[in-house]
mmCIF file of C-alpha atoms in Angstrom:
data_model
loop_
_atom_site.group_PDB
_atom_site.id
_atom_site.type_symbol
_atom_site.label_atom_id
_atom_site.label_comp_id
_atom_site.label_asym_id
_atom_site.label_seq_id
_atom_site.Cartn_x
_atom_site.Cartn_y
_atom_site.Cartn_z
ATOM 1 C CA MET A 915 102.101 92.272 127.369
ATOM 2 C CA ALA A 916 99.643 93.593 124.793
ATOM 3 C CA ASP A 917 97.514 91.576 122.397
ATOM 4 C CA PHE A 918 99.020 91.171 118.943
ATOM 5 C CA ASP A 919 97.117 90.559 115.705
ATOM 6 C CA ILE A 920 98.838 87.886 113.610
ATOM 7 C CA GLU A 921 98.988 87.863 109.802
ATOM 8 C CA HIS A 922 100.654 85.271 107.581
ATOM 9 C CA GLY A 923 101.665 86.345 104.109
ATOM 10 C CA THR A 924 104.003 86.023 101.184
ATOM 11 C CA TRP A 925 106.212 88.788 99.822
ATOM 12 C CA GLU A 926 107.518 88.724 96.261
ATOM 13 C CA SER A 927 111.115 89.847 95.795
ATOM 14 C CA LYS A 928 112.356 91.827 92.792
ATOM 15 C CA ASP A 929 113.554 88.608 91.173
ATOM 16 C CA GLY A 930 110.159 86.923 91.615
ATOM 17 C CA LYS A 931 111.093 84.745 94.599
ATOM 18 C CA LEU A 932 108.209 84.200 97.055
ATOM 19 C CA ILE A 933 109.167 84.680 100.695
ATOM 20 C CA LYS A 934 106.792 83.709 103.517
ATOM 21 C CA TYR A 935 106.502 85.840 106.648
ATOM 22 C CA THR A 936 104.496 86.132 109.848
ATOM 23 C CA LYS A 937 103.628 89.627 111.030
ATOM 24 C CA GLU A 938 102.499 90.448 114.570
ATOM 25 C CA SER A 939 101.022 93.910 115.069
ATOM 26 C CA CYS A 940 99.817 95.764 118.145
ATOM 27 C CA LEU A 941 98.129 99.174 118.314
ATOM 28 C CA LEU A 942 100.049 101.477 120.651
ATOM 29 C CA ASN A 943 98.179 103.818 122.984
ATOM 30 C CA SER A 944 98.733 107.499 122.204
ATOM 31 C CA TYR A 945 97.121 110.904 122.640
ATOM 32 C CA ASP A 946 97.389 111.660 118.921
ATOM 33 C CA ASP A 947 94.032 112.121 117.133
ATOM 34 C CA TRP A 948 95.591 112.260 113.654
ATOM 35 C CA ASN A 949 97.825 109.202 113.711
ATOM 36 C CA GLU A 950 97.771 105.587 114.802
ATOM 37 C CA TYR A 951 100.991 103.914 115.890
ATOM 38 C CA HIS A 952 101.555 100.167 115.702
ATOM 39 C CA LEU A 953 104.398 98.027 116.998
ATOM 40 C CA GLN A 954 105.079 95.431 114.310
ATOM 41 C CA ILE A 955 107.237 92.314 114.576
ATOM 42 C CA THR A 956 107.857 90.476 111.303
ATOM 43 C CA ARG A 957 109.413 87.019 111.201
ATOM 44 C CA TRP A 958 111.121 86.270 107.900
ATOM 45 C CA PRO A 959 112.759 82.901 107.073
ATOM 46 C CA GLN A 960 116.073 83.818 108.732
ATOM 47 C CA THR A 961 115.536 87.083 110.611
ATOM 48 C CA THR A 962 113.069 89.050 112.716
ATOM 49 C CA SER A 963 112.478 92.764 112.172
ATOM 50 C CA ILE A 964 110.799 95.236 114.504
ATOM 51 C CA GLU A 965 109.096 98.333 113.170
ATOM 52 C CA ILE A 966 106.888 101.207 114.219
ATOM 53 C CA VAL A 967 104.131 101.740 111.656
ATOM 54 C CA VAL A 968 102.487 105.183 111.549
ATOM 55 C CA LEU A 969 99.071 105.517 109.897
ATOM 56 C CA SER A 970 98.025 109.118 109.236
ATOM 57 C CA GLY A 971 94.688 110.397 108.118
ATOM 58 C CA ASP A 972 91.746 112.732 108.377
ATOM 59 C CA GLN A 973 89.349 112.401 111.317
ATOM 60 C CA GLY A 974 86.505 113.424 108.991
ATOM 61 C CA PHE A 975 86.351 109.955 107.440
ATOM 62 C CA ASP A 976 84.435 107.208 109.234
ATOM 63 C CA SER A 977 85.919 104.188 107.479
ATOM 64 C CA GLU A 978 89.241 102.530 106.782
ATOM 65 C CA SER A 979 89.657 104.955 103.869
ATOM 66 C CA ARG A 980 90.455 107.684 106.378
ATOM 67 C CA TRP A 981 94.029 106.342 106.609
ATOM 68 C CA SER A 982 95.585 108.090 103.648
ATOM 69 C CA HIS A 983 99.279 107.718 104.470
ATOM 70 C CA TYR A 984 101.511 105.212 106.237
ATOM 71 C CA GLU A 985 105.175 105.056 107.119
ATOM 72 C CA ILE A 986 107.201 102.103 108.344
ATOM 73 C CA HIS A 987 110.183 102.840 110.568
ATOM 74 C CA ARG A 988 112.351 99.711 110.836
ATOM 75 C CA LEU A 989 114.190 99.852 114.100
ATOM 76 C CA THR A 990 116.116 96.594 114.069
ATOM 77 C CA LYS A 991 116.556 93.363 112.151
ATOM 78 C CA LEU A 992 118.323 90.417 113.752
ATOM 79 C CA PRO A 993 118.550 86.607 113.745
ATOM 80 C CA HIS A 994 115.619 84.746 115.348
ATOM 81 C CA ALA A 995 117.710 83.325 118.201
ATOM 82 C CA GLU A 996 118.976 86.767 119.243
ATOM 83 C CA PHE A 997 115.458 88.202 119.048
ATOM 84 C CA ALA A 998 114.083 85.388 121.246
ATOM 85 C CA VAL A 999 116.676 86.079 123.956
ATOM 86 C CA ARG A 1000 116.286 89.884 123.857
ATOM 87 C CA LYS A 1001 112.579 90.309 122.921
ATOM 88 C CA ASP A 1002 111.377 92.150 126.058
ATOM 89 C CA GLU A 1003 114.491 94.338 126.196
ATOM 90 C CA LEU A 1004 114.176 95.226 122.493
ATOM 91 C CA ILE A 1005 110.492 96.116 122.754
ATOM 92 C CA GLN A 1006 111.160 98.425 125.715
ATOM 93 C CA GLU A 1007 114.050 100.111 123.863
ATOM 94 C CA ILE A 1008 111.908 100.545 120.757
ATOM 95 C CA LEU A 1009 109.108 102.129 122.781
ATOM 96 C CA ARG A 1010 111.671 104.503 124.325
ATOM 97 C CA LEU A 1011 112.954 105.495 120.865
ATOM 98 C CA ALA A 1012 109.408 105.847 119.502
ATOM 99 C CA ASN A 1013 108.498 108.129 122.407
ATOM 100 C CA GLU A 1014 111.445 110.381 121.598
ATOM 101 C CA LYS A 1015 110.290 110.674 117.983
ATOM 102 C CA PHE A 1016 106.474 110.541 118.187
ATOM 103 C CA GLY A 1017 105.484 111.446 121.747
ATOM 104 C CA TYR A 1018 103.883 109.353 124.463
ATOM 105 C CA LEU A 1019 103.222 105.765 123.275
ATOM 106 C CA THR A 1020 102.551 102.684 125.383
ATOM 107 C CA LEU A 1021 101.482 99.072 124.887
#
């Protein structure tokens, strides 16, 4: 399995409620020079969501500012217990779906 970067944060809802989360992110291998693809797993208080994050930009920039656009494609959201049981299966299915949409991506 690939190495995941872990980030802990707090999201503020529309009504001002603070909700803690843990986000695990892994850069996916691709042959795309204009985009980066990341597999992202976010653990919320009651659920886990899995997303593909696409960062798009201009190769002419040498810094983080090159990434001028990002999209998050949420693929599933389910209770923690179900995610724990099906984690490997879900990640493989998500990679299959991402390959259909974005081209060849691997961990």
